Short mmCIF file of N, CA and C and ligand atoms in Angstrom, two decimals:
data_model
loop_
_atom_site.label_atom_id
_atom_site.label_comp_id
_atom_site.label_asym_id
_atom_site.label_seq_id
_atom_site.Cartn_x
_atom_site.Cartn_y
_atom_site.Cartn_z
N MET A 1 -18.83 17.57 -2.26
CA MET A 1 -18.83 16.73 -1.35
C MET A 1 -18.80 17.46 0.38
N ASP A 2 -18.19 18.99 0.31
CA ASP A 2 -18.07 19.49 1.47
C ASP A 2 -19.67 19.92 2.18
N ASP A 3 -20.17 20.10 1.32
CA ASP A 3 -22.13 19.98 2.42
C ASP A 3 -22.35 18.80 3.00
N ASP A 4 -21.78 17.80 2.52
CA ASP A 4 -22.28 16.78 2.81
C ASP A 4 -21.33 15.92 4.47
N VAL A 5 -20.35 17.22 4.42
CA VAL A 5 -19.00 16.55 5.45
C VAL A 5 -19.92 17.58 6.89
N ALA A 6 -19.87 16.99 8.08
CA ALA A 6 -20.40 17.74 9.07
C ALA A 6 -19.09 18.43 9.95
N ARG A 7 -17.93 17.45 9.88
CA ARG A 7 -16.74 18.30 10.65
C ARG A 7 -15.65 17.12 9.87
N ILE A 8 -14.55 18.12 9.95
CA ILE A 8 -13.13 17.69 9.48
C ILE A 8 -12.73 17.38 10.62
N LEU A 9 -12.15 16.08 10.23
CA LEU A 9 -11.19 15.00 11.56
C LEU A 9 -10.30 15.46 11.44
N LEU A 10 -9.66 14.82 10.28
CA LEU A 10 -7.81 15.49 10.27
C LEU A 10 -7.99 16.14 8.28
N HIS A 11 -7.32 17.39 8.66
CA HIS A 11 -7.14 17.88 7.40
C HIS A 11 -5.78 17.22 6.28
N ARG A 12 -6.07 17.40 5.15
CA ARG A 12 -4.92 16.78 4.56
C ARG A 12 -3.27 17.10 4.30
N GLU A 13 -3.19 18.57 5.70
CA GLU A 13 -1.72 18.95 5.51
C GLU A 13 -1.68 17.96 6.83
N GLN A 14 -2.72 17.94 7.79
CA GLN A 14 -1.76 16.88 8.92
C GLN A 14 -1.76 15.44 8.64
N ILE A 15 -2.94 15.07 7.19
CA ILE A 15 -2.68 13.77 6.64
C ILE A 15 -1.08 13.65 5.95
N GLN A 16 -0.64 14.66 5.45
CA GLN A 16 0.19 14.35 4.38
C GLN A 16 2.13 14.24 5.47
N ALA A 17 2.07 15.24 6.32
CA ALA A 17 2.53 15.05 7.60
C ALA A 17 2.95 14.39 8.41
N ARG A 18 1.41 13.50 8.57
CA ARG A 18 1.92 12.36 9.39
C ARG A 18 2.18 10.89 8.51
N VAL A 19 1.75 11.03 7.06
CA VAL A 19 2.35 10.12 6.09
C VAL A 19 3.76 9.88 5.56
N ARG A 20 4.37 11.18 5.93
CA ARG A 20 5.41 10.94 5.78
C ARG A 20 6.33 10.20 6.94
N THR A 21 5.98 10.86 8.47
CA THR A 21 6.73 10.31 9.32
C THR A 21 6.47 9.30 9.49
N LEU A 22 5.31 8.24 8.89
CA LEU A 22 4.85 6.86 9.41
C LEU A 22 5.93 6.15 7.83
N ALA A 23 6.34 6.69 6.85
CA ALA A 23 7.12 6.18 5.94
C ALA A 23 8.42 6.46 6.66
N ALA A 24 8.95 6.76 7.40
CA ALA A 24 9.98 6.97 7.99
C ALA A 24 9.96 5.82 8.81
N GLU A 25 9.24 5.60 9.44
CA GLU A 25 9.06 4.81 10.77
C GLU A 25 9.57 3.12 9.88
N ILE A 26 8.38 3.37 8.53
CA ILE A 26 8.77 1.54 7.90
C ILE A 26 9.77 1.45 7.73
N ALA A 27 10.23 2.56 6.81
CA ALA A 27 11.59 2.68 6.46
C ALA A 27 12.52 2.21 7.16
N ALA A 28 12.61 2.89 8.01
CA ALA A 28 13.42 2.52 9.60
C ALA A 28 13.64 0.69 9.83
N GLY A 29 12.30 0.04 10.03
CA GLY A 29 12.23 -1.15 10.30
C GLY A 29 12.47 -2.17 8.82
N TYR A 30 12.69 -1.40 7.82
CA TYR A 30 12.92 -2.26 6.58
C TYR A 30 14.09 -2.04 6.35
N ALA A 31 15.14 -1.13 6.94
CA ALA A 31 16.42 -1.10 6.13
C ALA A 31 17.70 -2.21 5.91
N HIS A 32 17.08 -3.23 6.46
CA HIS A 32 18.17 -4.27 6.70
C HIS A 32 17.72 -5.55 5.53
N HIS A 33 16.62 -5.07 5.23
CA HIS A 33 15.95 -6.35 3.86
C HIS A 33 16.58 -5.67 2.42
N GLU A 34 17.48 -6.35 2.20
CA GLU A 34 17.90 -5.70 0.51
C GLU A 34 16.86 -6.52 -0.37
N ARG A 35 16.36 -7.41 -0.23
CA ARG A 35 15.43 -7.61 -1.76
C ARG A 35 13.96 -6.79 -1.83
N GLY A 36 14.10 -5.94 -0.77
CA GLY A 36 13.12 -5.32 -0.78
C GLY A 36 11.42 -6.01 -0.59
N LEU A 37 10.29 -5.12 -0.44
CA LEU A 37 9.28 -5.54 -0.07
C LEU A 37 8.24 -6.18 -1.09
N THR A 38 7.32 -6.93 -0.74
CA THR A 38 6.41 -6.75 -1.19
C THR A 38 4.98 -6.36 -0.75
N ILE A 39 4.57 -4.95 -1.07
CA ILE A 39 3.91 -4.42 -0.59
C ILE A 39 2.07 -4.71 -0.87
N VAL A 40 0.81 -5.49 0.23
CA VAL A 40 -0.33 -5.80 -0.27
C VAL A 40 -1.32 -4.80 -0.12
N PRO A 41 -1.36 -3.84 -0.70
CA PRO A 41 -2.69 -3.28 -0.71
C PRO A 41 -3.90 -3.80 -0.67
N ILE A 42 -5.08 -3.24 -0.08
CA ILE A 42 -6.29 -3.97 0.12
C ILE A 42 -7.02 -2.89 -0.53
N LEU A 43 -8.08 -3.49 -1.63
CA LEU A 43 -8.35 -2.16 -2.41
C LEU A 43 -9.85 -2.32 -1.97
N ALA A 44 -10.80 -1.10 -2.12
CA ALA A 44 -10.12 0.23 -2.73
C ALA A 44 -9.36 1.35 -1.77
N GLY A 45 -9.86 0.96 -0.58
CA GLY A 45 -10.07 2.01 0.37
C GLY A 45 -8.53 2.56 0.68
N SER A 46 -7.69 1.15 0.11
CA SER A 46 -6.34 2.28 0.30
C SER A 46 -5.46 2.59 -0.37
N ILE A 47 -5.89 2.98 -1.59
CA ILE A 47 -5.19 3.13 -2.91
C ILE A 47 -4.89 4.92 -2.50
N ILE A 48 -5.50 5.65 -2.00
CA ILE A 48 -4.92 7.28 -1.72
C ILE A 48 -3.85 7.02 -0.73
N PHE A 49 -3.69 6.53 0.48
CA PHE A 49 -2.81 6.07 1.51
C PHE A 49 -1.55 5.60 0.73
N LEU A 50 -2.07 4.53 0.19
CA LEU A 50 -1.27 3.49 -0.65
C LEU A 50 0.01 4.61 -1.32
N ALA A 51 -0.56 5.53 -2.45
CA ALA A 51 0.28 6.27 -3.26
C ALA A 51 0.59 6.98 -2.56
N ASP A 52 0.17 7.87 -1.73
CA ASP A 52 1.21 8.86 -0.85
C ASP A 52 2.46 8.12 -0.07
N LEU A 53 1.64 7.06 0.90
CA LEU A 53 3.25 6.23 1.50
C LEU A 53 4.12 5.73 0.55
N ILE A 54 3.86 4.99 -0.33
CA ILE A 54 5.18 4.29 -1.25
C ILE A 54 5.97 5.24 -1.81
N ARG A 55 5.45 6.26 -1.92
CA ARG A 55 6.01 7.35 -2.86
C ARG A 55 7.11 7.96 -1.56
N GLU A 56 7.02 7.82 -0.40
CA GLU A 56 7.90 8.45 0.35
C GLU A 56 8.90 6.89 1.27
N LEU A 57 8.59 5.88 0.40
CA LEU A 57 9.72 5.08 0.78
C LEU A 57 10.93 4.60 -0.10
N PRO A 58 11.62 4.69 0.28
CA PRO A 58 13.21 4.84 -0.62
C PRO A 58 13.35 3.15 -1.20
N MET A 59 12.41 2.10 -0.58
CA MET A 59 13.46 0.68 -0.94
C MET A 59 12.40 0.50 -2.14
N LYS A 60 13.12 -0.72 -2.80
CA LYS A 60 12.45 -1.74 -3.69
C LYS A 60 11.26 -1.96 -3.59
N MET A 61 10.55 -2.49 -4.09
CA MET A 61 8.68 -2.91 -4.22
C MET A 61 8.45 -3.48 -5.37
N LYS A 62 7.51 -4.59 -4.52
CA LYS A 62 6.64 -4.67 -5.55
C LYS A 62 5.14 -4.61 -4.91
N ILE A 63 3.91 -5.14 -5.63
CA ILE A 63 2.70 -4.64 -5.27
C ILE A 63 1.77 -5.72 -5.59
N ALA A 64 1.42 -6.48 -4.78
CA ALA A 64 0.08 -7.22 -4.79
C ALA A 64 -0.88 -7.16 -4.41
N VAL A 65 -1.72 -6.95 -5.27
CA VAL A 65 -2.97 -6.12 -4.48
C VAL A 65 -4.23 -7.59 -3.91
N VAL A 66 -4.99 -7.08 -3.10
CA VAL A 66 -6.21 -7.76 -3.23
C VAL A 66 -7.36 -7.00 -2.76
N GLN A 67 -8.72 -7.72 -2.93
CA GLN A 67 -9.96 -6.57 -2.87
C GLN A 67 -10.80 -8.07 -2.06
N LEU A 68 -11.37 -6.76 -0.99
CA LEU A 68 -12.25 -7.65 -0.20
C LEU A 68 -13.35 -6.44 -0.46
N SER A 69 -14.42 -7.31 0.49
CA SER A 69 -15.86 -6.46 0.38
C SER A 69 -16.38 -6.60 1.84
N THR A 70 -16.44 -5.82 2.82
CA THR A 70 -17.21 -6.30 3.97
C THR A 70 -18.76 -5.88 4.05
N TYR A 71 -18.62 -4.09 4.04
CA TYR A 71 -20.12 -3.77 4.41
C TYR A 71 -20.51 -3.04 2.87
N PRO A 72 -21.24 -3.89 1.75
CA PRO A 72 -21.13 -2.89 0.44
C PRO A 72 -21.92 -2.14 0.63
N GLY A 73 -21.88 -0.34 0.59
CA GLY A 73 -22.50 0.66 0.51
C GLY A 73 -22.97 0.90 2.52
N ARG A 74 -22.95 0.12 3.34
CA ARG A 74 -23.53 0.45 4.68
C ARG A 74 -22.54 0.66 5.52
N SER A 75 -22.84 1.50 6.48
CA SER A 75 -22.03 1.75 7.42
C SER A 75 -21.70 0.58 8.56
N VAL A 76 -22.49 -0.47 9.02
CA VAL A 76 -22.22 -1.62 10.09
C VAL A 76 -22.00 -2.71 9.01
N THR A 77 -20.41 -3.16 9.71
CA THR A 77 -19.95 -4.51 9.12
C THR A 77 -21.18 -5.62 9.31
N ALA A 78 -20.95 -6.26 8.31
CA ALA A 78 -22.14 -7.57 7.87
C ALA A 78 -21.21 -8.49 7.67
N GLY A 79 -20.95 -9.62 8.91
CA GLY A 79 -20.59 -10.85 8.30
C GLY A 79 -19.15 -11.32 7.65
N GLU A 80 -18.66 -12.19 7.39
CA GLU A 80 -17.21 -12.14 6.91
C GLU A 80 -16.74 -11.46 6.19
N PRO A 81 -15.94 -10.81 5.69
CA PRO A 81 -15.08 -10.38 4.25
C PRO A 81 -15.41 -11.57 3.12
N ARG A 82 -15.96 -10.78 2.01
CA ARG A 82 -15.96 -11.22 0.87
C ARG A 82 -14.55 -11.04 -0.27
N ILE A 83 -13.96 -11.82 -0.53
CA ILE A 83 -12.36 -12.00 -1.38
C ILE A 83 -13.92 -11.80 -3.00
N LEU A 84 -13.50 -10.32 -3.41
CA LEU A 84 -13.30 -10.16 -4.70
C LEU A 84 -12.45 -10.36 -5.87
N MET A 85 -11.36 -10.25 -4.92
CA MET A 85 -9.79 -10.14 -6.22
C MET A 85 -9.00 -10.86 -5.53
N GLU A 86 -8.77 -11.91 -6.09
CA GLU A 86 -7.49 -13.13 -5.18
C GLU A 86 -5.98 -12.16 -5.20
N LEU A 87 -5.16 -12.22 -4.48
CA LEU A 87 -3.91 -12.07 -4.32
C LEU A 87 -3.28 -12.22 -5.49
N ALA A 88 -2.85 -10.38 -6.17
CA ALA A 88 -2.38 -10.97 -7.53
C ALA A 88 -0.50 -10.60 -7.18
N GLY A 89 0.21 -11.81 -7.25
CA GLY A 89 1.65 -11.99 -7.02
C GLY A 89 1.41 -12.82 -5.78
N ASP A 90 2.98 -13.42 -6.37
CA ASP A 90 3.30 -14.50 -5.23
C ASP A 90 4.37 -13.56 -3.99
N VAL A 91 3.84 -14.03 -2.83
CA VAL A 91 4.51 -13.48 -1.82
C VAL A 91 5.25 -14.43 -0.83
N ARG A 92 5.55 -15.63 -1.49
CA ARG A 92 5.94 -17.01 -0.48
C ARG A 92 7.43 -16.01 -0.56
N ASP A 93 8.21 -16.47 0.52
CA ASP A 93 9.23 -15.87 1.08
C ASP A 93 9.85 -14.76 0.95
N ARG A 94 8.92 -13.77 0.58
CA ARG A 94 9.01 -12.43 0.79
C ARG A 94 8.62 -10.99 2.11
N HIS A 95 9.13 -10.22 1.84
CA HIS A 95 8.67 -9.63 3.33
C HIS A 95 7.42 -9.01 2.78
N VAL A 96 6.54 -9.00 3.35
CA VAL A 96 5.36 -8.66 3.09
C VAL A 96 4.75 -7.69 4.02
N LEU A 97 4.14 -6.27 3.64
CA LEU A 97 3.29 -5.47 4.35
C LEU A 97 1.83 -5.30 3.78
N ILE A 98 1.23 -5.52 4.74
CA ILE A 98 -0.56 -5.34 4.18
C ILE A 98 -0.13 -3.76 4.51
N VAL A 99 -1.13 -3.10 3.79
CA VAL A 99 -1.36 -2.02 3.99
C VAL A 99 -3.39 -1.35 3.39
N ASP A 100 -4.09 -1.24 4.72
CA ASP A 100 -5.14 -1.00 5.06
C ASP A 100 -5.54 0.66 5.29
N ASP A 101 -6.80 0.72 5.02
CA ASP A 101 -7.33 2.26 5.26
C ASP A 101 -7.65 2.41 6.66
N ILE A 102 -8.45 1.16 7.26
CA ILE A 102 -8.78 1.58 8.50
C ILE A 102 -8.69 0.00 9.35
N LEU A 103 -8.30 0.21 10.87
CA LEU A 103 -8.81 -1.14 11.37
C LEU A 103 -10.25 -0.56 12.56
N ASP A 104 -11.35 -1.74 11.76
CA ASP A 104 -12.35 -1.44 12.59
C ASP A 104 -13.02 -2.41 13.53
N THR A 105 -13.30 -3.62 12.98
CA THR A 105 -13.66 -4.87 14.11
C THR A 105 -12.51 -5.60 13.71
N GLY A 106 -11.62 -5.25 12.59
CA GLY A 106 -10.20 -6.41 12.94
C GLY A 106 -10.89 -7.73 11.32
N ARG A 107 -12.07 -7.67 11.15
CA ARG A 107 -11.94 -8.78 10.64
C ARG A 107 -11.40 -9.12 9.18
N THR A 108 -11.31 -7.54 8.16
CA THR A 108 -11.01 -7.89 6.81
C THR A 108 -9.30 -8.19 7.15
N LEU A 109 -8.65 -7.27 8.36
CA LEU A 109 -6.99 -7.50 8.28
C LEU A 109 -6.72 -8.93 8.71
N ARG A 110 -7.65 -9.80 9.84
CA ARG A 110 -7.30 -11.05 10.44
C ARG A 110 -7.47 -11.84 8.98
N HIS A 111 -8.39 -11.79 8.07
CA HIS A 111 -8.67 -12.53 7.06
C HIS A 111 -7.54 -12.52 5.99
N VAL A 112 -6.93 -11.18 6.06
CA VAL A 112 -5.87 -10.92 4.76
C VAL A 112 -4.59 -11.63 5.62
N GLN A 113 -4.13 -10.92 6.73
CA GLN A 113 -2.94 -11.91 7.02
C GLN A 113 -3.18 -13.54 7.61
N GLU A 114 -3.90 -14.07 7.46
CA GLU A 114 -4.37 -15.62 7.71
C GLU A 114 -4.19 -15.80 6.27
N MET A 115 -4.45 -15.50 5.33
CA MET A 115 -4.46 -15.72 3.97
C MET A 115 -2.99 -15.76 3.46
N ILE A 116 -2.25 -14.54 3.79
CA ILE A 116 -0.90 -14.51 3.49
C ILE A 116 0.41 -15.07 4.03
N ARG A 117 -0.34 -15.54 5.31
CA ARG A 117 0.79 -16.33 6.20
C ARG A 117 0.80 -17.90 5.54
N ARG A 118 -0.57 -18.17 5.22
CA ARG A 118 -0.31 -19.32 4.33
C ARG A 118 0.37 -19.83 3.21
N ARG A 119 0.70 -18.73 2.77
CA ARG A 119 1.54 -18.76 1.80
C ARG A 119 2.64 -18.18 1.84
N GLU A 120 3.05 -18.50 3.22
CA GLU A 120 4.63 -18.43 3.88
C GLU A 120 5.68 -17.33 3.31
N PRO A 121 5.31 -16.12 3.95
CA PRO A 121 6.26 -15.04 3.63
C PRO A 121 7.64 -15.50 4.23
N ALA A 122 8.60 -14.52 4.24
CA ALA A 122 9.70 -14.43 4.56
C ALA A 122 9.28 -13.38 6.03
N SER A 123 8.23 -12.82 6.00
CA SER A 123 7.73 -11.92 7.27
C SER A 123 6.65 -11.31 6.66
N LEU A 124 5.53 -10.71 7.87
CA LEU A 124 4.60 -10.12 7.68
C LEU A 124 4.04 -9.13 8.60
N GLN A 125 4.18 -7.45 7.73
CA GLN A 125 4.02 -7.00 8.89
C GLN A 125 2.71 -6.09 8.27
N THR A 126 1.98 -5.38 9.23
CA THR A 126 0.34 -4.49 8.66
C THR A 126 0.74 -3.11 9.26
N ALA A 127 0.56 -2.00 8.00
CA ALA A 127 0.18 -0.94 8.33
C ALA A 127 -1.25 -0.06 8.24
N VAL A 128 -1.87 0.70 8.89
CA VAL A 128 -2.95 1.18 8.38
C VAL A 128 -2.92 2.23 8.88
N PHE A 129 -3.54 3.01 8.06
CA PHE A 129 -3.75 4.44 7.90
C PHE A 129 -4.72 4.86 9.17
N LEU A 130 -5.88 4.40 9.41
CA LEU A 130 -6.76 5.38 10.92
C LEU A 130 -6.87 3.64 11.56
N ARG A 131 -7.05 4.28 13.07
CA ARG A 131 -7.75 2.86 13.92
C ARG A 131 -8.50 3.40 14.71
N LYS A 132 -9.74 2.81 14.87
CA LYS A 132 -10.84 3.05 15.89
C LYS A 132 -10.06 2.24 17.07
N PRO A 133 -10.75 2.63 18.32
CA PRO A 133 -10.48 2.27 19.47
C PRO A 133 -11.22 0.88 19.86
N GLY A 134 -10.60 0.05 20.15
CA GLY A 134 -11.37 -1.04 21.05
C GLY A 134 -12.40 -2.03 20.89
N LYS A 135 -12.65 -1.85 19.30
CA LYS A 135 -12.87 -3.14 18.48
C LYS A 135 -12.33 -4.18 17.87
N ALA A 136 -11.20 -3.96 17.41
CA ALA A 136 -10.42 -5.15 16.82
C ALA A 136 -10.19 -5.92 18.15
N PRO A 137 -9.90 -7.52 18.05
CA PRO A 137 -9.57 -8.43 18.90
C PRO A 137 -8.06 -8.10 19.48
N PRO A 138 -7.85 -7.74 20.50
CA PRO A 138 -6.11 -7.53 21.10
C PRO A 138 -5.24 -8.56 20.71
N ASP A 139 -5.38 -10.02 20.28
CA ASP A 139 -4.57 -10.42 19.49
C ASP A 139 -4.43 -10.20 17.57
N LEU A 140 -5.26 -9.33 17.71
CA LEU A 140 -4.89 -8.95 15.89
C LEU A 140 -3.46 -7.94 16.18
N ARG A 141 -2.58 -7.99 15.19
CA ARG A 141 -1.47 -7.25 15.21
C ARG A 141 -1.54 -6.38 13.92
N VAL A 142 -1.22 -5.30 14.42
CA VAL A 142 -1.14 -4.21 13.50
C VAL A 142 0.47 -3.52 14.06
N ASP A 143 1.52 -3.56 13.29
CA ASP A 143 2.64 -2.67 13.38
C ASP A 143 2.93 -1.22 13.41
N PHE A 144 1.82 -0.65 12.34
CA PHE A 144 2.06 0.61 11.47
C PHE A 144 0.75 1.33 11.92
N VAL A 145 0.87 2.82 12.83
CA VAL A 145 -0.98 3.03 12.39
C VAL A 145 -0.27 4.61 12.35
N GLY A 146 -1.28 5.24 10.99
CA GLY A 146 -1.18 6.70 11.17
C GLY A 146 -1.83 7.64 12.19
N PHE A 147 -3.30 7.26 12.67
CA PHE A 147 -3.66 7.93 13.28
C PHE A 147 -4.57 7.11 13.91
N ASP A 148 -5.19 7.43 15.43
CA ASP A 148 -5.77 6.51 15.90
C ASP A 148 -7.57 7.44 16.09
N ILE A 149 -8.52 7.14 16.10
CA ILE A 149 -9.29 7.94 15.88
C ILE A 149 -10.30 7.80 16.65
N GLU A 150 -11.47 8.70 16.84
CA GLU A 150 -12.59 8.27 17.33
C GLU A 150 -13.66 7.21 16.60
N ASP A 151 -14.49 6.74 17.89
CA ASP A 151 -15.42 5.25 17.07
C ASP A 151 -16.44 6.28 16.28
N LEU A 152 -16.25 6.85 15.12
CA LEU A 152 -17.00 7.25 14.03
C LEU A 152 -16.77 7.13 12.55
N PHE A 153 -17.89 6.94 11.97
CA PHE A 153 -17.93 6.57 10.59
C PHE A 153 -17.33 8.25 9.73
N VAL A 154 -16.12 7.78 9.37
CA VAL A 154 -15.39 8.85 8.37
C VAL A 154 -15.40 8.22 6.91
N VAL A 155 -15.13 9.42 6.40
CA VAL A 155 -15.01 9.18 4.68
C VAL A 155 -13.68 10.38 4.37
N GLY A 156 -13.13 9.38 3.32
CA GLY A 156 -12.49 10.53 2.48
C GLY A 156 -11.03 9.99 2.64
N TYR A 157 -10.06 10.61 1.68
CA TYR A 157 -8.43 10.02 1.74
C TYR A 157 -8.71 8.64 1.42
N GLY A 158 -9.81 7.96 0.63
CA GLY A 158 -9.63 6.28 -0.16
C GLY A 158 -10.90 6.00 0.99
N LEU A 159 -11.42 6.38 2.21
CA LEU A 159 -12.80 5.99 2.58
C LEU A 159 -13.87 6.19 2.08
N ASP A 160 -14.84 5.68 1.77
CA ASP A 160 -16.03 5.66 1.15
C ASP A 160 -17.22 5.27 2.11
N PHE A 161 -18.04 5.88 1.39
CA PHE A 161 -19.84 5.86 2.13
C PHE A 161 -20.54 5.22 0.71
N GLY A 162 -20.83 3.95 0.58
CA GLY A 162 -21.82 3.86 -0.56
C GLY A 162 -21.17 3.90 -1.80
N ASP A 163 -19.35 3.75 -1.31
CA ASP A 163 -18.49 3.82 -2.75
C ASP A 163 -18.16 5.40 -3.56
N LEU A 164 -18.98 6.79 -2.56
CA LEU A 164 -18.53 7.72 -2.43
C LEU A 164 -17.49 8.51 -1.16
N TYR A 165 -17.08 9.44 -2.12
CA TYR A 165 -16.11 10.30 -1.00
C TYR A 165 -14.85 9.83 -1.14
N ARG A 166 -14.17 8.64 -1.99
CA ARG A 166 -12.55 8.43 -1.79
C ARG A 166 -12.03 9.60 -2.15
N ASN A 167 -12.48 10.05 -2.61
CA ASN A 167 -11.60 12.03 -3.48
C ASN A 167 -11.71 12.80 -2.70
N TYR A 168 -12.59 12.78 -1.31
CA TYR A 168 -12.30 13.98 -0.47
C TYR A 168 -10.91 13.76 0.28
N PRO A 169 -10.14 15.43 0.54
CA PRO A 169 -8.96 15.13 0.70
C PRO A 169 -8.62 15.17 1.74
N HIS A 170 -9.46 15.59 3.09
CA HIS A 170 -9.18 15.21 4.08
C HIS A 170 -10.16 13.98 4.87
N ILE A 171 -9.62 13.52 5.74
CA ILE A 171 -10.76 12.56 6.91
C ILE A 171 -12.25 13.56 7.41
N GLY A 172 -12.98 13.13 6.84
CA GLY A 172 -14.23 13.79 7.59
C GLY A 172 -15.60 12.97 7.81
N VAL A 173 -16.44 13.60 8.69
CA VAL A 173 -17.61 13.02 8.95
C VAL A 173 -18.83 13.21 8.92
N LEU A 174 -19.28 12.59 8.02
CA LEU A 174 -20.68 12.21 7.67
C LEU A 174 -21.68 13.09 8.15
N ARG A 175 -22.28 14.24 7.51
CA ARG A 175 -23.68 14.76 8.13
C ARG A 175 -24.45 13.39 8.59
N ALA A 176 -25.24 13.47 9.76
CA ALA A 176 -25.92 12.22 10.49
C ALA A 176 -27.39 12.02 9.26
N GLU A 177 -27.64 12.91 8.86
CA GLU A 177 -29.02 12.60 8.03
C GLU A 177 -28.79 11.57 6.82
N LEU A 178 -27.29 11.68 6.38
CA LEU A 178 -27.06 11.07 5.31
C LEU A 178 -26.59 9.31 5.65
N MET A 179 -26.84 9.26 6.78
CA MET A 179 -26.33 7.95 7.02
C MET A 179 -27.75 7.18 7.33
N PRO A 180 -27.58 6.21 6.90
CA PRO A 180 -28.87 4.98 7.20
C PRO A 180 -29.30 5.03 8.50
P1 IMP B 201 -13.26 -4.07 9.52
O1 IMP B 201 -13.23 -5.39 9.16
O2 IMP B 201 -14.32 -4.08 10.44
O3 IMP B 201 -12.23 -3.72 10.35
O4 IMP B 201 -13.41 -2.66 8.45
C1 IMP B 201 -12.42 -2.57 7.71
C2 IMP B 201 -12.94 -2.23 6.57
O5 IMP B 201 -14.25 -1.56 6.86
C3 IMP B 201 -11.77 -1.04 6.04
O6 IMP B 201 -11.25 -1.64 5.11
C4 IMP B 201 -13.30 -0.20 5.28
O7 IMP B 201 -13.60 -0.25 4.01
C5 IMP B 201 -14.60 -0.49 6.01
N1 IMP B 201 -14.38 0.83 7.46
C6 IMP B 201 -14.40 0.51 8.56
N2 IMP B 201 -14.63 1.68 9.03
C7 IMP B 201 -14.89 2.75 8.29
C8 IMP B 201 -15.47 4.02 8.24
O8 IMP B 201 -15.56 4.57 9.11
N3 IMP B 201 -15.52 4.61 6.99
C9 IMP B 201 -15.16 3.81 6.12
N4 IMP B 201 -15.08 2.47 5.72
C10 IMP B 201 -15.29 1.97 6.87
MG1 MG B 202 -13.90 0.08 2.55
#
């Protein structure tokens, strides 16, 4: 995988440190919610971030996964997200935190936020590991952001290209020749 990456944008040590401070921000925000949270991770991109983040969160939580597909195998967004797996678990009257890998155009998150709002949670917030600048509509709310990055296609730490590189431990930019 190293050979396929042109440059590392975020090193694993940087990532670990930020996930810890981000978890502290999230924990502080939910300190008064005694019934705990329902985390809604968006598969599959969020899995590594999810695993690191929730082990730094001290409160009780349930996990209710959803799976969507926006651009299967390609690096440009094509149309509306498609639901591959419905929300597994009840979020009604629960404090819900959506967890996703990256906010790009915001289509994925808007879709999931609307789906959850219809189910009447007690509250709804969103945490993303990465955010690209300027492409998401200004009214799309994310409450917690790990890193703001340049508008580049990145892989690793859960993010894929053609379903590969999710296990790459850093956030890297793929070599241009590998992109379509
Ligand atoms: P959005 O719906 O355009 O905000 O895109 C969000 C989804 O697209 C993310 O959950 C990722 O799965 C994928 N995505 C967006 N940008 C990248 C990238 O740079 N690398 C890998 N996946 C990406
Ligand atoms: Mg993805």
